[in-house]
Coordinates of N, CA, C and O and ligand atoms in Angstrom, one line a residue:
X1 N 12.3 -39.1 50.4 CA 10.9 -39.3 49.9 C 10.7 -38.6 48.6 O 11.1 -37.4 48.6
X2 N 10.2 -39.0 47.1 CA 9.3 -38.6 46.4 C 8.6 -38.3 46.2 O 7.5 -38.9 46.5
X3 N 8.6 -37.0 45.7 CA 7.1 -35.9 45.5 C 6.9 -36.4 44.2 O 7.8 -36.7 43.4
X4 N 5.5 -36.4 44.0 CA 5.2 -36.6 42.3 C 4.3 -35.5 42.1 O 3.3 -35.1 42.7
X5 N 5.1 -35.0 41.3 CA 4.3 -33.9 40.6 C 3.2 -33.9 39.1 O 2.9 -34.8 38.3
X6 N 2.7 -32.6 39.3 CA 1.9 -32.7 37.9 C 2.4 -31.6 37.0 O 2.9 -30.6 37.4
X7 N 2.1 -31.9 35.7 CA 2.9 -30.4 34.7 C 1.1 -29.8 34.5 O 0.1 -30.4 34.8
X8 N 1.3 -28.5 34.0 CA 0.1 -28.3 33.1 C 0.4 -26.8 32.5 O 1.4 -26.2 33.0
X9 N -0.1 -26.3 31.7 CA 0.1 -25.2 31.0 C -0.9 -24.1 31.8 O -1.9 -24.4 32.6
X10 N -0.6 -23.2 31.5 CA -1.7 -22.1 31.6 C -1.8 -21.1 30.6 O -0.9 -20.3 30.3
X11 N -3.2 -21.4 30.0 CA -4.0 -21.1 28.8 C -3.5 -19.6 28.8 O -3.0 -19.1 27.8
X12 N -3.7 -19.0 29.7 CA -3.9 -16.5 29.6 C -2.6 -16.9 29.6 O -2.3 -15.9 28.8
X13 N -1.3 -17.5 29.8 CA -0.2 -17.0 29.6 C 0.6 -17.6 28.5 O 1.8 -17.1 28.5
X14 N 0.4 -18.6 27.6 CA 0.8 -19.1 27.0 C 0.6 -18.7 25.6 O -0.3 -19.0 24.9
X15 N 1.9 -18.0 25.1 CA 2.0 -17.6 23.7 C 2.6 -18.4 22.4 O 2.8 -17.9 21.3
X16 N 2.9 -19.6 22.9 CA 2.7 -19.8 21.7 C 4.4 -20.7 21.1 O 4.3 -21.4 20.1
X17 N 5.6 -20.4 21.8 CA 6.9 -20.2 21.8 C 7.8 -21.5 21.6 O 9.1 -21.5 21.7
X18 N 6.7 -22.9 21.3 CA 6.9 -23.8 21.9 C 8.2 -24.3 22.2 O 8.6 -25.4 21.7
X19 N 8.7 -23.8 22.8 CA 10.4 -24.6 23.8 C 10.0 -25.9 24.5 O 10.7 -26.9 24.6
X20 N 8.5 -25.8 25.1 CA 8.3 -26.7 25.9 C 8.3 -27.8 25.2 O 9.2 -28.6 25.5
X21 N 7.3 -28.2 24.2 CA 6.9 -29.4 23.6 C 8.7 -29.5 23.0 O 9.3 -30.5 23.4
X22 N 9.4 -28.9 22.2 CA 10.9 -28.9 21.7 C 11.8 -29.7 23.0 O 12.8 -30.3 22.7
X23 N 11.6 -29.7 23.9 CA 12.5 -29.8 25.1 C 11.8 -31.2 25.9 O 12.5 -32.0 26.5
X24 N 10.4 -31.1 25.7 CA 10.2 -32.3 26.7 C 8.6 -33.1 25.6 O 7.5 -33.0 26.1
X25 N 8.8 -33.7 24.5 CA 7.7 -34.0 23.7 C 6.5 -35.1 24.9 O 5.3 -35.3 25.0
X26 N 7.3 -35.3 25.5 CA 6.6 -36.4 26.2 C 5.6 -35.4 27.0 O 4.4 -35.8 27.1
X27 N 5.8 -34.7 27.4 CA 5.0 -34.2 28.0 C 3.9 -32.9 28.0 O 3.0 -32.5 28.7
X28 N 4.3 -32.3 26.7 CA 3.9 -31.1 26.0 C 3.4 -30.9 24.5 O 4.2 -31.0 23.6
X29 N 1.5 -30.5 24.0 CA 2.1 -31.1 22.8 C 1.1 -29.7 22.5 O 0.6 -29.2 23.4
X30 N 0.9 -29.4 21.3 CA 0.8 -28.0 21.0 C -0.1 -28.4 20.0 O 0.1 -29.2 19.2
X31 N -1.4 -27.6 20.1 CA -2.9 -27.2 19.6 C -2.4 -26.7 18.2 O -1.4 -26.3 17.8
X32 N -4.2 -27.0 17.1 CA -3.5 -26.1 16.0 C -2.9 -24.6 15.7 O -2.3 -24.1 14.8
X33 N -3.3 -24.2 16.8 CA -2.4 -22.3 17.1 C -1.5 -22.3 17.4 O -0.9 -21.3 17.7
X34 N -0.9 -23.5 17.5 CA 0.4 -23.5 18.5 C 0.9 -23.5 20.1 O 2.0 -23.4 20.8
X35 N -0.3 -23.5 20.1 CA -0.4 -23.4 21.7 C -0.2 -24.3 22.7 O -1.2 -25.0 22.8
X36 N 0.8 -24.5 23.6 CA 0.9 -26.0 24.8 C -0.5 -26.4 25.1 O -1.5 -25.8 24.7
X37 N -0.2 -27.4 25.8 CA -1.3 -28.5 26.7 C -0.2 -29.3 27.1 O 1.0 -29.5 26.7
X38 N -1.1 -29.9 28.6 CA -0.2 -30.8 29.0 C -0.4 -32.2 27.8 O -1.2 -32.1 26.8
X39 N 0.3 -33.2 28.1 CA 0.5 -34.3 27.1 C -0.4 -35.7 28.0 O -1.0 -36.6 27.5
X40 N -0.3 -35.3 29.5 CA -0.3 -36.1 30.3 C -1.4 -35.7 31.1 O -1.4 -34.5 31.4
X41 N -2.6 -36.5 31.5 CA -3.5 -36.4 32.6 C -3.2 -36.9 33.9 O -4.1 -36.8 34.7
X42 N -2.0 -37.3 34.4 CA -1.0 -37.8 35.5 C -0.1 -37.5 35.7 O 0.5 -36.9 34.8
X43 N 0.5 -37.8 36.8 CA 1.3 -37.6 37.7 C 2.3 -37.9 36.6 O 2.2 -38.8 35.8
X44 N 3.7 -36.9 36.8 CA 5.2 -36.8 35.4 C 5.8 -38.0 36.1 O 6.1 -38.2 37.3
X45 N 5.8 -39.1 34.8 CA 7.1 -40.0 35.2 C 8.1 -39.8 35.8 O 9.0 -39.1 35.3
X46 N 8.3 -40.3 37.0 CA 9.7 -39.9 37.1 C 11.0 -40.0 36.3 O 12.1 -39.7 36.6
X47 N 10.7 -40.4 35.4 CA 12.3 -40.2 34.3 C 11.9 -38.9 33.3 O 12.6 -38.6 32.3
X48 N 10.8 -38.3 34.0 CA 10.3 -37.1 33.0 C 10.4 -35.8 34.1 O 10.2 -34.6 33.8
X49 N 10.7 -36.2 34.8 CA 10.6 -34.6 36.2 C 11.8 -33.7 35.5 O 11.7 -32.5 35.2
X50 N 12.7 -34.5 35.4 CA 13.6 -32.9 35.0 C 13.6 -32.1 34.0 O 14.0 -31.0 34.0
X51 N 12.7 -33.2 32.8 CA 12.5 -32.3 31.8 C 11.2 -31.5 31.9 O 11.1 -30.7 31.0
X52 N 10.3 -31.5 32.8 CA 9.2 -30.7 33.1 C 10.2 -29.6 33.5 O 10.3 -28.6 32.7
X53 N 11.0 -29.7 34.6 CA 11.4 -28.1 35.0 C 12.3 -27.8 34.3 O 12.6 -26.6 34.3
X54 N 13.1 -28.7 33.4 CA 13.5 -27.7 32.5 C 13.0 -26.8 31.7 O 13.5 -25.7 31.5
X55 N 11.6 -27.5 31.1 CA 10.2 -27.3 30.1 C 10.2 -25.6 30.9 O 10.4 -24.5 30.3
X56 N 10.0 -25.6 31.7 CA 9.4 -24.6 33.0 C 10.4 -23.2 32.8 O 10.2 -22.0 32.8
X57 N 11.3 -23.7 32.6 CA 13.1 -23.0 33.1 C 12.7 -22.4 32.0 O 12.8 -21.1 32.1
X58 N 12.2 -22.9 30.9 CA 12.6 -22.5 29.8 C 11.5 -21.4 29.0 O 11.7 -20.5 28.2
X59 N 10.1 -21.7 29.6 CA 9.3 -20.8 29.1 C 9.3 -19.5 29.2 O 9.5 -19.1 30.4
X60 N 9.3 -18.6 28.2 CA 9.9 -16.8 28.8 C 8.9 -16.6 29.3 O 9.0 -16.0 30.4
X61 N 7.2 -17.1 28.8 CA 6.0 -16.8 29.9 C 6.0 -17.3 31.0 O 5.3 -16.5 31.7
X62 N 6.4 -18.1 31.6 CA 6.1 -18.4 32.8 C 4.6 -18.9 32.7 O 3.8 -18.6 33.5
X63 N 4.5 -20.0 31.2 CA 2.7 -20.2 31.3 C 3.0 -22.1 32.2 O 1.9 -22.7 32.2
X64 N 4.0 -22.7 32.7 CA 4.2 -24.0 33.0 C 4.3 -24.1 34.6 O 5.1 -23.4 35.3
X65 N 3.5 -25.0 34.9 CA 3.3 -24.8 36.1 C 3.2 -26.1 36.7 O 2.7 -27.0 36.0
X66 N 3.7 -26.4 37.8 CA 4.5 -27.9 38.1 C 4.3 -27.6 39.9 O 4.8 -26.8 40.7
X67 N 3.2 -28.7 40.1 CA 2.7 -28.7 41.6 C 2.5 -30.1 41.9 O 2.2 -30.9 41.1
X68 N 2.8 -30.3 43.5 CA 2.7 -31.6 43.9 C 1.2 -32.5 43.7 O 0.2 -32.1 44.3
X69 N 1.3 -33.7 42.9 CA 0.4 -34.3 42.9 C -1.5 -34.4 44.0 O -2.7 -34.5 43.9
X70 N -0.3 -34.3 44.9 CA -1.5 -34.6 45.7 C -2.7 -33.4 45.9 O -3.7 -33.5 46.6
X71 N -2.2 -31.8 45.0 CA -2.6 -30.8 45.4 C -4.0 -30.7 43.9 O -5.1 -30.1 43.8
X72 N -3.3 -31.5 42.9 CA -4.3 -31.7 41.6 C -5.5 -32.5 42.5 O -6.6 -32.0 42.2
X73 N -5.5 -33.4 43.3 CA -6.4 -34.5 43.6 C -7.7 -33.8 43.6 O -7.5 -32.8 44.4
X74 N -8.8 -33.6 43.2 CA -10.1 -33.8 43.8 C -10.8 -33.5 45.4 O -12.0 -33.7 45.6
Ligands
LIG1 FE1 3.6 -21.8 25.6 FE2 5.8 -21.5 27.0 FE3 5.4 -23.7 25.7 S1 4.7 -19.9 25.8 S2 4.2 -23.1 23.9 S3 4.1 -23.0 27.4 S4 7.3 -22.6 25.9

C-alpha cells in the first residue's frame, strides 16, 4: 500500500539554509528572506517522495515536516 504524504516547512524553525529548495526545487521554494515554503498545496508526487525526505534528511533545523496525507485533510 501507498501512503501519500504532504511536505511543508515550519515558519519558527526555519533559518534560512536553503538545502531544501537546492535538493528538491520541485517542492521547496524560498521567500524574499530566504526562507522555505512548501512549493506544493498537495499531496508529493510520488516521483518526488524521496526527494522530500531527503529535503528533510538534510535540514540542520529540522524546520521540514512530512506527514501522511490523510492527516492534512480538513
Ligand atoms: Fe529552511 Fe531548512 Fe530549507 S532551514 S530553507 S527548511 S534547508
Amino acid at each position: 500500500m501507498t501512503i501519500e504524504i504532504i511536505v511543508r516547512v515550519d515558519p519558527d524553525k526555519c533559518q534560512g539554509h536553503a538545502r531544501c529548495s537546492a535538493l528538491a526545487p520541485e517542492l521547496f521554494e524560498l521567500d524574499e528572506f530566504g526562507y522555505a515554503r512548501q512549493a506544493l498545496n498537495s499531496c508529493v508526487p510520488s516521483e518526488l517522495v524521496d526527494k522530500a525526505y531527503m529535503a528533510r534528511a538534510n535540514c540542520p533545523e529540522e524546520a521540514i515536516v512530512i506527514e501522511p496525507a490523510s492527516r492534512a485533510d480538513p
